[in-house]
mmCIF file of N, CA and C in Angstrom:
data_model
loop_
_atom_site.group_PDB
_atom_site.id
_atom_site.type_symbol
_atom_site.label_atom_id
_atom_site.label_comp_id
_atom_site.label_asym_id
_atom_site.label_seq_id
_atom_site.Cartn_x
_atom_site.Cartn_y
_atom_site.Cartn_z
ATOM 1 N N MET A 1 132.243 84.803 108.007
ATOM 2 C CA MET A 1 132.244 86.408 107.301
ATOM 3 C C MET A 1 131.136 86.843 106.803
ATOM 4 N N SER A 2 130.353 87.708 107.614
ATOM 5 C CA SER A 2 129.166 88.191 107.360
ATOM 6 C C SER A 2 129.140 89.187 106.754
ATOM 7 N N TYR A 3 129.042 90.113 105.056
ATOM 8 C CA TYR A 3 129.110 91.248 104.683
ATOM 9 C C TYR A 3 128.167 92.455 104.781
ATOM 10 N N GLY A 4 127.635 93.452 104.482
ATOM 11 C CA GLY A 4 126.776 94.115 104.297
ATOM 12 C C GLY A 4 126.432 95.087 105.895
ATOM 13 N N LYS A 5 125.186 94.801 106.259
ATOM 14 C CA LYS A 5 124.755 96.376 107.174
ATOM 15 C C LYS A 5 125.047 95.893 108.664
ATOM 16 N N ALA A 6 124.897 94.413 108.637
ATOM 17 C CA ALA A 6 125.668 93.803 109.728
ATOM 18 C C ALA A 6 126.210 94.131 110.443
ATOM 19 N N SER A 7 127.634 93.809 109.130
ATOM 20 C CA SER A 7 129.257 93.211 109.269
ATOM 21 C C SER A 7 129.616 95.069 109.236
ATOM 22 N N MET A 8 129.001 96.074 109.513
ATOM 23 C CA MET A 8 130.120 96.978 110.248
ATOM 24 C C MET A 8 129.017 98.132 110.399
ATOM 25 N N GLU A 9 127.728 97.601 111.811
ATOM 26 C CA GLU A 9 127.601 98.052 113.153
ATOM 27 C C GLU A 9 128.494 96.900 113.636
ATOM 28 N N THR A 10 128.974 98.489 114.630
ATOM 29 C CA THR A 10 129.434 97.409 116.661
ATOM 30 C C THR A 10 129.251 97.028 116.884
ATOM 31 N N GLU A 11 130.111 96.351 118.013
ATOM 32 C CA GLU A 11 129.356 95.984 119.436
ATOM 33 C C GLU A 11 128.650 97.307 120.323
ATOM 34 N N THR A 12 129.030 97.684 120.355
ATOM 35 C CA THR A 12 128.459 98.733 119.998
ATOM 36 C C THR A 12 126.998 99.346 120.033
ATOM 37 N N GLU A 13 127.135 99.658 119.153
ATOM 38 C CA GLU A 13 126.109 100.037 118.131
ATOM 39 C C GLU A 13 125.064 99.127 117.936
ATOM 40 N N ARG A 14 125.109 97.931 118.155
ATOM 41 C CA ARG A 14 123.975 96.914 118.352
ATOM 42 C C ARG A 14 123.943 96.898 119.598
ATOM 43 N N ALA A 15 124.204 97.129 120.605
ATOM 44 C CA ALA A 15 123.892 96.471 121.962
ATOM 45 C C ALA A 15 123.483 98.369 122.522
ATOM 46 N N VAL A 16 123.308 99.447 121.883
ATOM 47 C CA VAL A 16 122.457 100.583 122.133
ATOM 48 C C VAL A 16 121.252 99.892 121.374
ATOM 49 N N GLY A 17 121.618 99.454 119.663
ATOM 50 C CA GLY A 17 120.099 99.404 118.866
ATOM 51 C C GLY A 17 120.302 100.593 117.914
ATOM 52 N N ILE A 18 121.349 101.354 117.825
ATOM 53 C CA ILE A 18 121.143 102.379 116.417
ATOM 54 C C ILE A 18 120.383 101.175 115.431
ATOM 55 N N GLU A 19 119.816 102.065 114.990
ATOM 56 C CA GLU A 19 119.217 101.093 113.580
ATOM 57 C C GLU A 19 120.025 102.501 112.131
ATOM 58 N N TYR A 20 121.036 102.405 110.773
ATOM 59 C CA TYR A 20 121.367 102.768 110.206
ATOM 60 C C TYR A 20 120.025 102.230 109.184
ATOM 61 N N GLY A 21 119.995 103.592 107.878
ATOM 62 C CA GLY A 21 118.962 103.416 106.772
ATOM 63 C C GLY A 21 116.901 104.038 107.532
ATOM 64 N N ARG A 22 116.770 104.667 108.848
ATOM 65 C CA ARG A 22 116.207 104.763 109.229
ATOM 66 C C ARG A 22 115.939 106.426 108.577
ATOM 67 N N PRO A 23 115.235 106.592 107.786
ATOM 68 C CA PRO A 23 114.339 107.956 107.556
ATOM 69 C C PRO A 23 113.849 108.825 108.331
ATOM 70 N N GLU A 24 115.085 110.382 107.832
ATOM 71 C CA GLU A 24 115.449 110.862 108.400
ATOM 72 C C GLU A 24 113.976 112.488 109.105
ATOM 73 N N SER A 25 113.259 111.484 107.701
ATOM 74 C CA SER A 25 111.381 112.433 108.200
ATOM 75 C C SER A 25 111.174 111.520 109.258
ATOM 76 N N VAL A 26 111.697 110.099 110.412
ATOM 77 C CA VAL A 26 110.903 109.272 111.171
ATOM 78 C C VAL A 26 111.382 110.000 112.067
ATOM 79 N N VAL A 27 113.198 110.533 112.540
ATOM 80 C CA VAL A 27 112.831 110.691 113.646
ATOM 81 C C VAL A 27 112.783 111.878 114.010
ATOM 82 N N GLY A 28 113.166 112.856 113.002
ATOM 83 C CA GLY A 28 113.249 114.357 113.804
ATOM 84 C C GLY A 28 112.997 115.004 112.606
ATOM 85 N N ALA A 29 110.937 114.083 112.452
ATOM 86 C CA ALA A 29 110.809 115.416 111.437
ATOM 87 C C ALA A 29 109.769 116.616 112.126
ATOM 88 N N PRO A 30 110.636 117.061 111.171
ATOM 89 C CA PRO A 30 109.983 118.889 111.398
ATOM 90 C C PRO A 30 108.498 118.590 111.492
ATOM 91 N N VAL A 31 108.112 119.932 113.206
ATOM 92 C CA VAL A 31 106.255 119.777 113.244
ATOM 93 C C VAL A 31 105.038 119.923 111.888
ATOM 94 N N TRP A 32 106.269 120.858 111.674
ATOM 95 C CA TRP A 32 104.862 121.506 110.758
ATOM 96 C C TRP A 32 104.130 121.171 108.778
ATOM 97 N N PRO A 33 105.500 119.078 108.297
ATOM 98 C CA PRO A 33 104.647 119.284 107.247
ATOM 99 C C PRO A 33 103.306 117.896 108.013
ATOM 100 N N ARG A 34 103.641 117.461 109.232
ATOM 101 C CA ARG A 34 102.910 116.933 109.909
ATOM 102 C C ARG A 34 101.205 117.691 110.235
ATOM 103 N N LEU A 35 101.989 118.720 111.164
ATOM 104 C CA LEU A 35 100.045 120.092 111.172
ATOM 105 C C LEU A 35 99.901 120.015 109.601
ATOM 106 N N ARG A 36 100.646 120.181 108.732
ATOM 107 C CA ARG A 36 99.594 120.356 107.329
ATOM 108 C C ARG A 36 98.689 118.813 106.175
ATOM 109 N N ASN A 37 99.480 118.089 106.942
ATOM 110 C CA ASN A 37 98.826 116.459 106.839
ATOM 111 C C ASN A 37 97.249 116.775 107.180
ATOM 112 N N ILE A 38 97.650 116.065 108.561
ATOM 113 C CA ILE A 38 96.577 117.174 109.786
ATOM 114 C C ILE A 38 95.547 117.725 109.255
ATOM 115 N N LEU A 39 95.823 118.847 108.843
ATOM 116 C CA LEU A 39 95.204 119.698 108.925
ATOM 117 C C LEU A 39 94.013 119.493 107.090
ATOM 118 N N ILE A 40 94.992 119.126 105.914
ATOM 119 C CA ILE A 40 94.485 118.360 105.101
ATOM 120 C C ILE A 40 93.686 116.649 105.149
ATOM 121 N N LEU A 41 93.988 116.537 106.306
ATOM 122 C CA LEU A 41 93.143 115.259 106.877
ATOM 123 C C LEU A 41 91.511 116.186 106.959
ATOM 124 N N ALA A 42 91.860 117.046 108.622
ATOM 125 C CA ALA A 42 90.503 117.516 109.714
ATOM 126 C C ALA A 42 89.832 118.617 108.148
ATOM 127 N N GLY A 43 90.369 118.634 106.502
ATOM 128 C CA GLY A 43 88.871 119.684 105.977
ATOM 129 C C GLY A 43 88.734 118.462 104.826
ATOM 130 N N ASP A 44 89.648 117.878 104.417
ATOM 131 C CA ASP A 44 88.569 116.696 103.815
ATOM 132 C C ASP A 44 87.023 115.864 104.331
ATOM 133 N N VAL A 45 87.308 115.745 105.587
ATOM 134 C CA VAL A 45 86.527 115.275 106.474
ATOM 135 C C VAL A 45 85.765 116.231 106.855
ATOM 136 N N ALA A 46 85.598 117.270 107.545
ATOM 137 C CA ALA A 46 84.127 118.370 107.057
ATOM 138 C C ALA A 46 84.253 118.240 105.888
ATOM 139 N N GLY A 47 84.809 118.183 104.686
ATOM 140 C CA GLY A 47 84.218 118.755 103.293
ATOM 141 C C GLY A 47 83.054 117.389 103.169
ATOM 142 N N VAL A 48 83.256 115.952 103.885
ATOM 143 C CA VAL A 48 83.101 115.020 103.745
ATOM 144 C C VAL A 48 81.467 115.436 104.089
ATOM 145 N N VAL A 49 81.364 115.603 105.746
ATOM 146 C CA VAL A 49 80.139 115.729 106.598
ATOM 147 C C VAL A 49 79.311 117.211 105.754
ATOM 148 N N VAL A 50 80.313 118.173 105.677
ATOM 149 C CA VAL A 50 79.456 118.560 104.721
ATOM 150 C C VAL A 50 78.280 118.758 103.311
ATOM 151 N N LEU A 51 79.152 117.614 103.200
ATOM 152 C CA LEU A 51 78.482 117.588 101.795
ATOM 153 C C LEU A 51 77.156 116.673 101.413
ATOM 154 N N ILE A 52 77.402 114.876 103.285
ATOM 155 C CA ILE A 52 75.915 114.569 103.677
ATOM 156 C C ILE A 52 75.371 115.213 104.269
ATOM 157 N N VAL A 53 75.938 116.651 105.369
ATOM 158 C CA VAL A 53 74.389 117.115 105.256
ATOM 159 C C VAL A 53 73.345 117.824 104.789
ATOM 160 N N ALA A 54 74.438 117.891 103.497
ATOM 161 C CA ALA A 54 73.484 118.912 102.844
ATOM 162 C C ALA A 54 72.622 117.445 101.717
ATOM 163 N N VAL A 55 73.200 117.205 101.205
ATOM 164 C CA VAL A 55 72.432 115.787 101.091
ATOM 165 C C VAL A 55 70.765 115.705 101.734
ATOM 166 N N ALA A 56 71.610 115.231 103.153
ATOM 167 C CA ALA A 56 70.191 115.077 104.141
ATOM 168 C C ALA A 56 68.611 115.852 103.368
ATOM 169 N N LEU A 57 69.658 117.358 104.124
ATOM 170 C CA LEU A 57 68.761 118.701 104.026
ATOM 171 C C LEU A 57 68.153 118.365 102.844
ATOM 172 N N ILE A 58 68.690 118.783 101.234
ATOM 173 C CA ILE A 58 67.919 117.879 100.683
ATOM 174 C C ILE A 58 67.376 117.804 100.101
ATOM 175 N N GLY A 59 66.696 116.657 100.905
ATOM 176 C CA GLY A 59 66.537 114.987 100.548
ATOM 177 C C GLY A 59 65.260 115.570 102.139
ATOM 178 N N SER A 60 65.651 115.804 102.860
ATOM 179 C CA SER A 60 64.327 116.180 103.891
ATOM 180 C C SER A 60 63.357 117.050 103.083
ATOM 181 N N HIS A 61 63.532 117.619 102.164
ATOM 182 C CA HIS A 61 62.715 119.186 101.458
ATOM 183 C C HIS A 61 62.293 117.924 100.167
ATOM 184 N N GLY A 62 61.239 118.763 99.322
ATOM 185 C CA GLY A 62 61.128 118.580 98.645
ATOM 186 C C GLY A 62 61.709 118.076 97.279
ATOM 187 N N THR A 63 61.368 118.060 96.399
ATOM 188 C CA THR A 63 62.231 117.918 94.676
ATOM 189 C C THR A 63 62.004 119.540 93.675
ATOM 190 N N ALA A 64 62.576 119.613 92.840
ATOM 191 C CA ALA A 64 62.314 120.449 91.654
ATOM 192 C C ALA A 64 60.466 120.259 91.549
ATOM 193 N N LEU A 65 60.785 118.492 91.137
ATOM 194 C CA LEU A 65 59.190 118.543 89.952
ATOM 195 C C LEU A 65 59.002 118.008 90.959
ATOM 196 N N ASP A 66 58.450 118.474 92.557
ATOM 197 C CA ASP A 66 57.313 118.799 94.052
ATOM 198 C C ASP A 66 56.938 120.525 93.235
ATOM 199 N N PHE A 67 57.276 120.897 93.152
ATOM 200 C CA PHE A 67 57.445 122.554 93.370
ATOM 201 C C PHE A 67 57.098 122.755 91.815
ATOM 202 N N MET A 68 56.980 121.704 90.556
ATOM 203 C CA MET A 68 56.075 121.579 89.506
ATOM 204 C C MET A 68 54.535 120.848 89.245
ATOM 205 N N THR A 69 54.214 120.634 90.379
ATOM 206 C CA THR A 69 53.722 120.317 90.174
ATOM 207 C C THR A 69 52.523 120.706 91.064
ATOM 208 N N VAL A 70 53.552 121.751 92.050
ATOM 209 C CA VAL A 70 52.378 122.884 92.323
ATOM 210 C C VAL A 70 51.136 123.693 91.650
ATOM 211 N N PHE A 71 51.988 123.915 89.861
ATOM 212 C CA PHE A 71 51.606 125.071 88.735
ATOM 213 C C PHE A 71 50.396 123.984 88.072
ATOM 214 N N SER A 72 50.739 122.558 88.189
ATOM 215 C CA SER A 72 50.437 121.551 87.037
ATOM 216 C C SER A 72 49.089 121.351 87.758
ATOM 217 N N ASP A 73 48.412 121.399 89.269
ATOM 218 C CA ASP A 73 47.747 121.186 89.459
ATOM 219 C C ASP A 73 46.025 122.911 89.087
ATOM 220 N N ARG A 74 46.693 124.345 88.667
ATOM 221 C CA ARG A 74 45.548 124.532 88.646
ATOM 222 C C ARG A 74 44.960 124.965 87.609
#
């Protein structure tokens, strides 16, 4: 005789495939927490893109040291 989860399931539950111990968040999760997580991820991605563009723009122009050489050439 076996004990545990498998022994407590009925034949019908095993045939239908009813799962016990499955988190409720997986079965019928509300939409808002998922949407919030997606929006947070999208914001993080947008922030990284903005930083990459800013570094690329700053790198394409001269630096502050290049600006100072203009004054030293007088």
